[in-house]
Coordinates of N, CA and C and ligand atoms in Angstrom, one line a residue:
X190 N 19.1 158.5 5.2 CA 18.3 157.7 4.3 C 16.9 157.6 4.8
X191 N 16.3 157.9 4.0 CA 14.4 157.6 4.7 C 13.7 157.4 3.5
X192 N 13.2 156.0 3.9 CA 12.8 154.9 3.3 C 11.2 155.0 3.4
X193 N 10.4 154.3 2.6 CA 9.3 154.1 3.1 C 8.9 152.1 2.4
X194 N 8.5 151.6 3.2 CA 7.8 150.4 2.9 C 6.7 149.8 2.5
X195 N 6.1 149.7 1.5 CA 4.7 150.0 1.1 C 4.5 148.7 0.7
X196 N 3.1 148.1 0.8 CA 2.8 146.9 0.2 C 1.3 146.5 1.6
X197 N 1.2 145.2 1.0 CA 0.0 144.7 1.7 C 0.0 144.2 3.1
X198 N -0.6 144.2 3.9 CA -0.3 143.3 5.5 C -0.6 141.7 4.9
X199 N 0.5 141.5 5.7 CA 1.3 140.6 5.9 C 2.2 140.2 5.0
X200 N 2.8 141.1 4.2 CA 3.9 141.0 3.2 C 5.5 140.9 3.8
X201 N 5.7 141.5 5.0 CA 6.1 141.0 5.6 C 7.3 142.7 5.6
X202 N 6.7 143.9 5.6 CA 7.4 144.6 5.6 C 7.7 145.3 7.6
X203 N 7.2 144.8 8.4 CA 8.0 144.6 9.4 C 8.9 144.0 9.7
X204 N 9.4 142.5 9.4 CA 10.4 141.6 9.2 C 11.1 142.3 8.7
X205 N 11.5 142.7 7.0 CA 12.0 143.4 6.5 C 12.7 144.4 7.3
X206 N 11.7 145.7 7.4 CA 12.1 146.6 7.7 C 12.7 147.1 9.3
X207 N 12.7 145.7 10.4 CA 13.6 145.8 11.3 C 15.0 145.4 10.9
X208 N 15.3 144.6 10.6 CA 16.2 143.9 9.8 C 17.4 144.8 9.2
X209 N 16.6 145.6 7.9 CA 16.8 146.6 7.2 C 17.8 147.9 8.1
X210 N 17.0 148.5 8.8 CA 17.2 149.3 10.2 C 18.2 148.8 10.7
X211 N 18.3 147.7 11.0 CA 19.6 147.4 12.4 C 21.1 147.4 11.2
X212 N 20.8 146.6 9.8 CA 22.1 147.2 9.4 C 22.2 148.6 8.7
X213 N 21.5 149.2 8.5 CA 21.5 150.5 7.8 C 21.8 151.7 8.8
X214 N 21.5 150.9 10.5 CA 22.0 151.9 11.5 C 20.4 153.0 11.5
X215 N 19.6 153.1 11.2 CA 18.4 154.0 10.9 C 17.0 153.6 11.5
X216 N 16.5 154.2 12.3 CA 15.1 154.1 13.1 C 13.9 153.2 12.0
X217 N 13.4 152.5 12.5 CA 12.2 151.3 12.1 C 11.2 152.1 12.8
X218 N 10.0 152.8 12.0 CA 8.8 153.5 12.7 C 8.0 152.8 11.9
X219 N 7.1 152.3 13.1 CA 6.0 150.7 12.4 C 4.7 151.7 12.7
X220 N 3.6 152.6 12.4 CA 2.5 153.1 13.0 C 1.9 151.5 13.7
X221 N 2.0 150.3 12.8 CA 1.0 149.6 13.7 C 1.5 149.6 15.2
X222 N 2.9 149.5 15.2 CA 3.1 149.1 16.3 C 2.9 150.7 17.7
X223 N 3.2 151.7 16.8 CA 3.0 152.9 17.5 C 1.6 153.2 18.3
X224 N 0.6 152.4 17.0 CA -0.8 152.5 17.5 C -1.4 151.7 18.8
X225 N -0.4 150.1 18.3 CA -0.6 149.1 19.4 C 0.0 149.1 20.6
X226 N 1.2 150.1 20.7 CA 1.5 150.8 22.5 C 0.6 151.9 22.8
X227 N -0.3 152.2 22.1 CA -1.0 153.7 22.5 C -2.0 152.6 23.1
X228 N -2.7 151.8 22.3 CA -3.8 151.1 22.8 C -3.4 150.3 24.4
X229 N -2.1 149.3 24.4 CA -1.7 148.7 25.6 C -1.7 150.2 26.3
X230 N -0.9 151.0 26.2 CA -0.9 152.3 27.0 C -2.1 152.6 28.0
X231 N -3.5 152.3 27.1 CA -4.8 152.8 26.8 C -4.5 154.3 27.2
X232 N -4.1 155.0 26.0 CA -3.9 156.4 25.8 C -5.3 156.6 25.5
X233 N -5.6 157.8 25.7 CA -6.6 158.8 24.5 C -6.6 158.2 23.2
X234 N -5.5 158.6 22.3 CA -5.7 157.9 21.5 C -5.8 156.5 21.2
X235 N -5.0 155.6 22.1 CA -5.1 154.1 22.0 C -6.5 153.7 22.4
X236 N -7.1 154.3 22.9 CA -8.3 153.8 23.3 C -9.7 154.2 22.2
X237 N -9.1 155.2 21.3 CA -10.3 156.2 20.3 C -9.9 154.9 19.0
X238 N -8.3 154.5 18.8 CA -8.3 153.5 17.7 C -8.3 152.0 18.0
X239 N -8.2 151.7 18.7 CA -8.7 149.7 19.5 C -9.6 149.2 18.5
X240 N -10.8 150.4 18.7 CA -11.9 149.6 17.6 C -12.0 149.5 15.9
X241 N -11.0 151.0 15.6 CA -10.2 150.5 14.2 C -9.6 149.0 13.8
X242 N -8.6 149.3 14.7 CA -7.4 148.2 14.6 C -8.1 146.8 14.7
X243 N -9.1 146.3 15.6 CA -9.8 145.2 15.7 C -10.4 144.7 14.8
X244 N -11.0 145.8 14.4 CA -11.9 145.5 12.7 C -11.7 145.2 11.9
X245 N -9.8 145.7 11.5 CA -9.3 145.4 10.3 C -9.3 147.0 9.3
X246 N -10.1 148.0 10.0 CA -9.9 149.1 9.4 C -8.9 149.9 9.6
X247 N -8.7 151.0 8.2 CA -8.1 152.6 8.8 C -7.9 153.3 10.4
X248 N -7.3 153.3 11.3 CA -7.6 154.4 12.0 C -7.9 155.6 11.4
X249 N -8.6 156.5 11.7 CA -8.3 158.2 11.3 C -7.1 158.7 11.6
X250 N -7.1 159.8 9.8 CA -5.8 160.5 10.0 C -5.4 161.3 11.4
X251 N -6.4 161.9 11.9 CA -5.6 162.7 12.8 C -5.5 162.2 14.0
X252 N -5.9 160.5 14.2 CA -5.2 159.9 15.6 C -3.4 159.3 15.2
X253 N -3.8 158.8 14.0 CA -2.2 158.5 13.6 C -1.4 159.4 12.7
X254 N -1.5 160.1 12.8 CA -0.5 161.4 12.3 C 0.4 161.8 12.8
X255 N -0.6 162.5 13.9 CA 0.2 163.3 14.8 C 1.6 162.1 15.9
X256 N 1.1 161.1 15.9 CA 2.6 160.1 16.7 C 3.6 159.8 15.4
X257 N 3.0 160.1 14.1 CA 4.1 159.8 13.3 C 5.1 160.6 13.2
X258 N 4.2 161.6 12.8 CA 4.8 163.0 12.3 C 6.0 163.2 13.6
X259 N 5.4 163.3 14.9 CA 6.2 163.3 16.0 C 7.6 162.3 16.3
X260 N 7.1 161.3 16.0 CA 8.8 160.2 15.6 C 9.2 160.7 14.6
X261 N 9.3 160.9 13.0 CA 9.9 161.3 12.2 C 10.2 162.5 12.6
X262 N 10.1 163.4 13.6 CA 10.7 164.9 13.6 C 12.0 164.5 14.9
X263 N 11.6 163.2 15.4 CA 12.7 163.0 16.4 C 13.9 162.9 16.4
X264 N 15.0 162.8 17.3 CA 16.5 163.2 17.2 C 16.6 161.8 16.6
X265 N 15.8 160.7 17.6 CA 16.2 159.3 17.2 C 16.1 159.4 15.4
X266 N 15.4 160.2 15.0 CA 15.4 159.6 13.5 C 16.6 160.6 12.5
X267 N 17.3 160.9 13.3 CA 18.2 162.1 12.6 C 18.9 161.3 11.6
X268 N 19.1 160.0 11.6 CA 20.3 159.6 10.8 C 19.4 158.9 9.4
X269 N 18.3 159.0 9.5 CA 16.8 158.8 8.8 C 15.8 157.2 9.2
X270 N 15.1 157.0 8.4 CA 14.4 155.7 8.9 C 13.2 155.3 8.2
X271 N 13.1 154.3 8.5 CA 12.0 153.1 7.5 C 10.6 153.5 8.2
X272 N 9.6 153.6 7.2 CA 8.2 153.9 7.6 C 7.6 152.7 7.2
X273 N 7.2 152.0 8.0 CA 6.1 151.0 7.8 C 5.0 151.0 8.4
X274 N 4.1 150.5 7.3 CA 2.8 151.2 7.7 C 2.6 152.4 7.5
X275 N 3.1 153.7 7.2 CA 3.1 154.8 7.5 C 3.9 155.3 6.0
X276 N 3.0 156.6 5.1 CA 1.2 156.1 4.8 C 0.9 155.0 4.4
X277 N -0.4 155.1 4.8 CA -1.8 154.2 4.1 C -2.8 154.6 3.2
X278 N -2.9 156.1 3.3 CA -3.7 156.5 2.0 C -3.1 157.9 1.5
X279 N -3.6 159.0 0.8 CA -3.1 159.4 -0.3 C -2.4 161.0 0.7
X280 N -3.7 161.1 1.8 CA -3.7 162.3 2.6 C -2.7 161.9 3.5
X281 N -2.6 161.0 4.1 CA -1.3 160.9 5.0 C 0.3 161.4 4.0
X282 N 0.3 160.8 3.2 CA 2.0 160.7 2.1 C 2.1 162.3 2.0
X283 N 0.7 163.1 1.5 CA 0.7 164.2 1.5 C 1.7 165.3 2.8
X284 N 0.9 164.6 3.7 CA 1.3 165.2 4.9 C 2.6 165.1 5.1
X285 N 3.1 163.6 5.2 CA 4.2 163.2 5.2 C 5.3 164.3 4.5
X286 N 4.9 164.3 2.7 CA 5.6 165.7 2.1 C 6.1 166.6 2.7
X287 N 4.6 167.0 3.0 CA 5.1 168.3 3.9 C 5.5 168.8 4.9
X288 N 5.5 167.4 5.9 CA 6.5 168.0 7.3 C 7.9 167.7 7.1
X289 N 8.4 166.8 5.6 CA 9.8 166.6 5.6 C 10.3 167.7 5.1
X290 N 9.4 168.9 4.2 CA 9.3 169.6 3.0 C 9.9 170.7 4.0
X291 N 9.1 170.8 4.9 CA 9.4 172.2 5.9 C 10.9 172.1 6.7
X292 N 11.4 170.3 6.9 CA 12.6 170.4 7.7 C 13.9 170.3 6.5
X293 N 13.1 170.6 5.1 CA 14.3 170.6 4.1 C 14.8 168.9 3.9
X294 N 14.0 168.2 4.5 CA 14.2 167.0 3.8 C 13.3 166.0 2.9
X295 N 13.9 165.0 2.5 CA 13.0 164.4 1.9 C 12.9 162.9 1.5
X296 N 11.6 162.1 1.5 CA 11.7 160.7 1.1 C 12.5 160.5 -0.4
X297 N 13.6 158.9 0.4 CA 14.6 158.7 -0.8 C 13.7 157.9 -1.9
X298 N 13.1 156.7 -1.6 CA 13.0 155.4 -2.2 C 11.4 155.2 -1.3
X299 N 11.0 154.7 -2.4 CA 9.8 153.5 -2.0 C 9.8 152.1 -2.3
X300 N 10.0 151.5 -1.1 CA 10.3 150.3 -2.0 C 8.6 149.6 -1.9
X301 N 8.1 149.1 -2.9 CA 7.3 148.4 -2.9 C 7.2 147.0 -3.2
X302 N 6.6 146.3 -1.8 CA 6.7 144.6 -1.9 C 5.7 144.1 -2.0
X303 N 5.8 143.4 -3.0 CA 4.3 142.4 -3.6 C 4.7 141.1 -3.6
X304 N 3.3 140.3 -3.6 CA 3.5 138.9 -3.5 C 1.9 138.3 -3.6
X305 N 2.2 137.2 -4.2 CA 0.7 136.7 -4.5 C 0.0 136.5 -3.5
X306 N -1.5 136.9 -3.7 CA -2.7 136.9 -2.7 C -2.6 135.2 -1.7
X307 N -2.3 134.5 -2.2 CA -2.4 133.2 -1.7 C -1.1 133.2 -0.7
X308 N 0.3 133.8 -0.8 CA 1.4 133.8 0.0 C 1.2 134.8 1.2
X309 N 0.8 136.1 0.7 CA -0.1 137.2 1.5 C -0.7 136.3 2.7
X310 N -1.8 135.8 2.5 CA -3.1 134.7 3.6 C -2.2 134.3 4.3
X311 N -1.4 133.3 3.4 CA -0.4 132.1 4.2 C -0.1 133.4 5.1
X312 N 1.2 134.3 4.9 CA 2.1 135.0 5.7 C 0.9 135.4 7.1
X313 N -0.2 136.0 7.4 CA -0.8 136.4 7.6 C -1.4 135.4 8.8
X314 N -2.4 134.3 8.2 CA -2.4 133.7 8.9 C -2.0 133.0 10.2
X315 N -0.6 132.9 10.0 CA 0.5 132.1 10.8 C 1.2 132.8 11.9
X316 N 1.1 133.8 11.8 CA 2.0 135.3 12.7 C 1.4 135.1 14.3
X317 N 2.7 135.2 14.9 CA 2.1 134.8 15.9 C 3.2 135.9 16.6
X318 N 2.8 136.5 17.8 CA 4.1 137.3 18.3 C 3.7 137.2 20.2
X319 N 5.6 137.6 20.5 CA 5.8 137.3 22.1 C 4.7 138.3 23.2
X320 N 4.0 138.0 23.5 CA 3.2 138.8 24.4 C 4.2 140.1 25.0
X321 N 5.0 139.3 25.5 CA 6.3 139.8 26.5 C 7.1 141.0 25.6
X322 N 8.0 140.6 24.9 CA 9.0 141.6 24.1 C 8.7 141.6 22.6
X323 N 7.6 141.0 22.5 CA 6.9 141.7 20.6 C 7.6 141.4 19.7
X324 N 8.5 139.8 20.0 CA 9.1 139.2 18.7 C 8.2 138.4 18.1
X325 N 8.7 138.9 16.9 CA 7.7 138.1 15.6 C 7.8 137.0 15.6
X326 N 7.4 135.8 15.3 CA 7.2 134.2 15.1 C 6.1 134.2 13.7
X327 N 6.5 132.8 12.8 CA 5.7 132.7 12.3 C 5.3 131.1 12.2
X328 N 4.1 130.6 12.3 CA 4.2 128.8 12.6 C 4.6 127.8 11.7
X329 N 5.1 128.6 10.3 CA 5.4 127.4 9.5 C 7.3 127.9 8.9
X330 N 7.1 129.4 8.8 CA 8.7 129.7 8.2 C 9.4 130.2 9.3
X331 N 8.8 130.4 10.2 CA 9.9 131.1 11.3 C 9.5 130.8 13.0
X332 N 9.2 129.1 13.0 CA 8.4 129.0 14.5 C 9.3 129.0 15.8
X333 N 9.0 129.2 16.9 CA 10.1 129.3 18.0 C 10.3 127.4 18.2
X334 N 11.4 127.4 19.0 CA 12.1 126.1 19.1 C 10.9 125.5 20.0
X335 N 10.4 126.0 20.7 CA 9.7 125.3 21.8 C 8.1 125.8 21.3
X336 N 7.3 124.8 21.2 CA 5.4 125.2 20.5 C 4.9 126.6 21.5
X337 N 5.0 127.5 20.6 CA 4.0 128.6 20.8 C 4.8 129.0 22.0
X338 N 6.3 129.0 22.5 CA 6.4 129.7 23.7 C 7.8 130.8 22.9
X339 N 7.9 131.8 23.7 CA 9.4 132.6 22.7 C 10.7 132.6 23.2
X340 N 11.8 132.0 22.0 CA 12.9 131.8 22.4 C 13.6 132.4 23.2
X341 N 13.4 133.9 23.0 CA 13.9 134.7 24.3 C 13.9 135.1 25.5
X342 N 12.2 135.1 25.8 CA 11.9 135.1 27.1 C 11.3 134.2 27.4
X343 N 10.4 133.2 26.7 CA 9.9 131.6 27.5 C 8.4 132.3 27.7
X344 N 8.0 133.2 27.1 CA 6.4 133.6 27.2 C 5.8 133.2 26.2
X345 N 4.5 132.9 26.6 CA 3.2 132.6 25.2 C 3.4 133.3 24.2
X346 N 3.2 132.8 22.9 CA 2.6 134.0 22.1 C 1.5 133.9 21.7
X347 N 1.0 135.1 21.1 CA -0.1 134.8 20.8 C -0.8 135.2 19.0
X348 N -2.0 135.6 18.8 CA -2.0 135.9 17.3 C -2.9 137.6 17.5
X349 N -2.3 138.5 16.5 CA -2.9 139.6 16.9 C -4.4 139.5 16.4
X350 N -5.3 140.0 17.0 CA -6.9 139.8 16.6 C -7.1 140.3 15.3
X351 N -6.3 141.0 14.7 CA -6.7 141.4 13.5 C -6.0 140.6 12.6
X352 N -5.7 139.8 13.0 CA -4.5 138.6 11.9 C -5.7 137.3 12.2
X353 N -6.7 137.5 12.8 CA -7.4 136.6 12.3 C -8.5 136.3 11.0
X354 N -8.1 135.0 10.7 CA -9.1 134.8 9.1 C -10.3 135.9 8.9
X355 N -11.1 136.1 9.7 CA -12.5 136.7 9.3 C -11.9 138.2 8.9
X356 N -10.7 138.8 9.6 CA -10.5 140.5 9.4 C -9.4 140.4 8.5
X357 N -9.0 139.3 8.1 CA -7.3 139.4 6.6 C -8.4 140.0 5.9
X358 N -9.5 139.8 5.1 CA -10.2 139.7 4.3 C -10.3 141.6 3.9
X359 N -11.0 141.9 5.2 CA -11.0 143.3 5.5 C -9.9 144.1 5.2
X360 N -8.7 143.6 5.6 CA -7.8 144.3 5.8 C -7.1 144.5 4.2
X361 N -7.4 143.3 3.9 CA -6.7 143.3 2.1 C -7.7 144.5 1.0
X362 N -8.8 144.4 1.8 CA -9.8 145.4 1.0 C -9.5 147.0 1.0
X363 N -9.3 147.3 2.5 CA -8.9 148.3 2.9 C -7.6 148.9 2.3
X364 N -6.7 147.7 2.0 CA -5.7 147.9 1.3 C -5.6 148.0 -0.4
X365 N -6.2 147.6 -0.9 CA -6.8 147.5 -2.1 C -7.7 149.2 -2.4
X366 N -8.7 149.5 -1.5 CA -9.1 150.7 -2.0 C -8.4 151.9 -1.5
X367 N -7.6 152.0 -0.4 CA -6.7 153.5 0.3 C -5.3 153.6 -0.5
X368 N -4.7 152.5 -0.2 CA -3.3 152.6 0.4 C -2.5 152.1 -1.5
X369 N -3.2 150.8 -2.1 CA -2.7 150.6 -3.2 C -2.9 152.0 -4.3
X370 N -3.6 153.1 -3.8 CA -3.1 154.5 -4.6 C -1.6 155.3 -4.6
X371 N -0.9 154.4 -3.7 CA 0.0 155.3 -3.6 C 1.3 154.6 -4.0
X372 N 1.1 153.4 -4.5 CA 2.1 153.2 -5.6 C 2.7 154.1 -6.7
X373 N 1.2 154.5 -7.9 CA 1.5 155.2 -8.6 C 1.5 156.7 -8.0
X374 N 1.4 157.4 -6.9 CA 1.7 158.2 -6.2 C 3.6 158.8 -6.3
X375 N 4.2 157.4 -5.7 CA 5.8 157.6 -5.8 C 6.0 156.9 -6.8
X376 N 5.4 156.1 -7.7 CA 5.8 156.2 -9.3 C 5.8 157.3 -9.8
X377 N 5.1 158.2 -9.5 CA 5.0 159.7 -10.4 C 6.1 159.9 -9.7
X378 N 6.3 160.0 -8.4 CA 8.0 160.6 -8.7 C 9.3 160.4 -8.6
X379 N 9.0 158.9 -9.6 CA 10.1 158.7 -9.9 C 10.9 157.8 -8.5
X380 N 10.3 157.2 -7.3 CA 10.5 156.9 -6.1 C 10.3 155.3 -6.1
X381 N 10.0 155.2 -6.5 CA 9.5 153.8 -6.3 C 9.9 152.6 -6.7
X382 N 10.3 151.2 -5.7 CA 11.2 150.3 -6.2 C 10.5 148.9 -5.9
X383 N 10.4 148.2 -7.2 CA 9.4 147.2 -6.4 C 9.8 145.8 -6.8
X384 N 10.0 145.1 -5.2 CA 10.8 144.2 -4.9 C 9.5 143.1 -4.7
X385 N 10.1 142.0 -5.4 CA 9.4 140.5 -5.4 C 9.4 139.8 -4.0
X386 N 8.4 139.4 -3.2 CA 8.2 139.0 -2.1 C 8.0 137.7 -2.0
X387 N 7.9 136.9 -3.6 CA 7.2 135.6 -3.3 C 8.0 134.3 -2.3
X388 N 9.3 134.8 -2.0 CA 10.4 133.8 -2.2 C 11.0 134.3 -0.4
X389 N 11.8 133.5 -0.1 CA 12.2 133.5 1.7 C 12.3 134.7 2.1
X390 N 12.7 134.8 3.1 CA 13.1 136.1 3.9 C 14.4 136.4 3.5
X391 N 15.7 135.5 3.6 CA 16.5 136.1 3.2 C 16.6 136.7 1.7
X392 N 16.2 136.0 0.6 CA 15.9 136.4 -0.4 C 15.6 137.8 -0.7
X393 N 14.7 138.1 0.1 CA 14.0 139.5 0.0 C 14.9 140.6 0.5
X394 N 15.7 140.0 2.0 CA 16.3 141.2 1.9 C 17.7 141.5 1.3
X395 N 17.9 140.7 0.7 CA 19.4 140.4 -0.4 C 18.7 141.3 -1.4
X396 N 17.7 141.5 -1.7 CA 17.3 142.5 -3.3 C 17.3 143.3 -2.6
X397 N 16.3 143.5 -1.4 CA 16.5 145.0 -0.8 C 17.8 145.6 -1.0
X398 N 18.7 145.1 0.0 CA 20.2 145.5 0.3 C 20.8 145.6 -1.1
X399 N 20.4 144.9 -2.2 CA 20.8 145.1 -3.3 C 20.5 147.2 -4.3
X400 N 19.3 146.8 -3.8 CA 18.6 148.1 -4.7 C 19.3 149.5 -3.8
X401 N 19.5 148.9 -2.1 CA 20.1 150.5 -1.7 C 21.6 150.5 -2.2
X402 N 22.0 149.4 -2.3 CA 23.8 149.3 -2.9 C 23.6 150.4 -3.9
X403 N 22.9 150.3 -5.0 CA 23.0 150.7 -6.2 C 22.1 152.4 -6.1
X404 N 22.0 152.7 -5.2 CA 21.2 154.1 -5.0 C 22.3 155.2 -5.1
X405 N 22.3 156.2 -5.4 CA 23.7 157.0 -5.8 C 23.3 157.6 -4.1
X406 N 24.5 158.3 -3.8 CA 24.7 159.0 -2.6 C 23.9 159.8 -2.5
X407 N 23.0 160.6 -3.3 CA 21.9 161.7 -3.0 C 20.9 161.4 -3.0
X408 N 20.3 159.8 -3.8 CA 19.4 159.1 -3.5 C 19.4 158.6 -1.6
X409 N 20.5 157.7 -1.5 CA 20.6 157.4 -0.1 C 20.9 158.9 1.0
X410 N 20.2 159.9 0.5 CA 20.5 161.3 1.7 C 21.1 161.1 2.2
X411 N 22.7 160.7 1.7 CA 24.5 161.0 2.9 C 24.3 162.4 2.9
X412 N 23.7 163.2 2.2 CA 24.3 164.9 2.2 C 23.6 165.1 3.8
X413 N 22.1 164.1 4.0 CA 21.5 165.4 5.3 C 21.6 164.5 6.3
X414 N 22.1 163.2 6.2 CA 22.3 162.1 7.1 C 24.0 162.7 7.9
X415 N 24.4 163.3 7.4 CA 26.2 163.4 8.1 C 26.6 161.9 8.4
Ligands
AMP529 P1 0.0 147.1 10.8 O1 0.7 146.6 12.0 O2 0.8 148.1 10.0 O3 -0.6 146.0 10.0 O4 -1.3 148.0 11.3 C1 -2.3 147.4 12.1 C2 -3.5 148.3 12.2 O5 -3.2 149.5 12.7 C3 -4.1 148.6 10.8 O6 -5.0 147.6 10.3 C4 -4.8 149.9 11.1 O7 -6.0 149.6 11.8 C5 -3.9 150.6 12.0 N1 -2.9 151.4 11.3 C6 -1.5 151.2 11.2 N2 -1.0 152.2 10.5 C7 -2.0 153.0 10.1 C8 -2.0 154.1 9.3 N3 -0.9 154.7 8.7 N4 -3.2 154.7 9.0 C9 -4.3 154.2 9.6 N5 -4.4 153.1 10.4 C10 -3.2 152.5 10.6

């Protein structure tokens, strides 16, 4: 099954789509987070997109492509997997096509998650994650037991610089002029499933898990999944 997740930052299609992954048995490929080990890494590339990611901008296609393209061709993704983040505008999905196109496979479902601009902020705002092991926290719907330290390992967390108020703004725009084209992109084919975000976490993923229930077997790829 290979999913894609599409919607605005901080909709919460990370939450989601780890979640999603651990019962579906199928790889979670986050580009943000692929981009934000390249940067900790300070790769070549992590180091050419830092000043994207900080801004609130696009990286360029061909720094985040090529690591995508590379997980999605991996063994880890044989059984298929969730793309979040990944595309963001019309030339990446393209690409996307076509390196599934060449291994004879192909995107099942898009699910698209929306939610009002004002719940968006909120979600956004509040995100706070473990320095240490990269668990998500959020300060009002999902805070750790102890102020600002994480349940699991007892480390600070902190707020990613681009989840601060001055760059949501940016980021919504960015999203608004690239990436909201590609809704009607997997509407034209017929791909696209768009799930209501305004309401809890579990909520959201009860419709999720609802809409793959109801996906016929050739939609859910059992034929190239084995
Ligand atoms: P995310 O964690 O998905 O919100 O991504 C954080 C940041 O990483 C984004 O604001 C972009 O700067 C960069 N990024 C993530 N995925 C992509 C992508 N597919 N194309 C370009 N930039 C991306």
């Amino acid at each position: 099954m290979r999913l894609i997740f599409l919607g605005p930052p901080g909709i919460g299609k990370g939450t989601q789509a780890a979640s999603i992954s651990l019962r579906k048995e199928i790889n979670h490929i986050s580009s943000g987070d692929l981009l934000r080990a390249a940067v900790d890494a300070k790769t070549d590339t992590g180091l050419k997109a830092k000043k994207y990611i900080d801004n609130g901008l696009l990286v360029p296609d061909e720094l985040v492509v090529e690591i995508v393209v590379r997980k999605v061709n991996s063994a880890e993704c044989k059984n298929g997997f969730i793309l979040d983040g990944f595309p963001r505008n019309l030339s990446q999905a393209k690409i996307l096509d076509n390196t599934l196109n060449k291994a004879g496979k192909k995107i099942d479902k898009t699910f698209y998650l929306t939610a009002s601009e004002e719940i968006i902020i909120k979600r956004i705002a509040g995100r706070r994650i473990c320095k240490s092991c990269g668990a998500g926290y959020h300060e009002m719907f999902s805070p750790p037991v102890n102020n600002n330290v994480c349940d699991k390992c007892g480390v600070e967390l902190y707020q990613r610089k681009d989840d601060y108020p001055e760059t949501i703004s940016m980021r919504l725009q960015v999203y608004r002029e690239q990436t909201e084209k590609l809704i009607d992109y997997y509407k034209g084919k017929g791909k696209l499933i768009e799930i209501n975000c305004n309401g809890g976490k579990a909520e959201i993923e009860q419709n999720i898990l609802e809409e793959l229930h109801s996906m016929s077997e050739d939609e859910r790829g059992m034929e190239q999944s084995g």
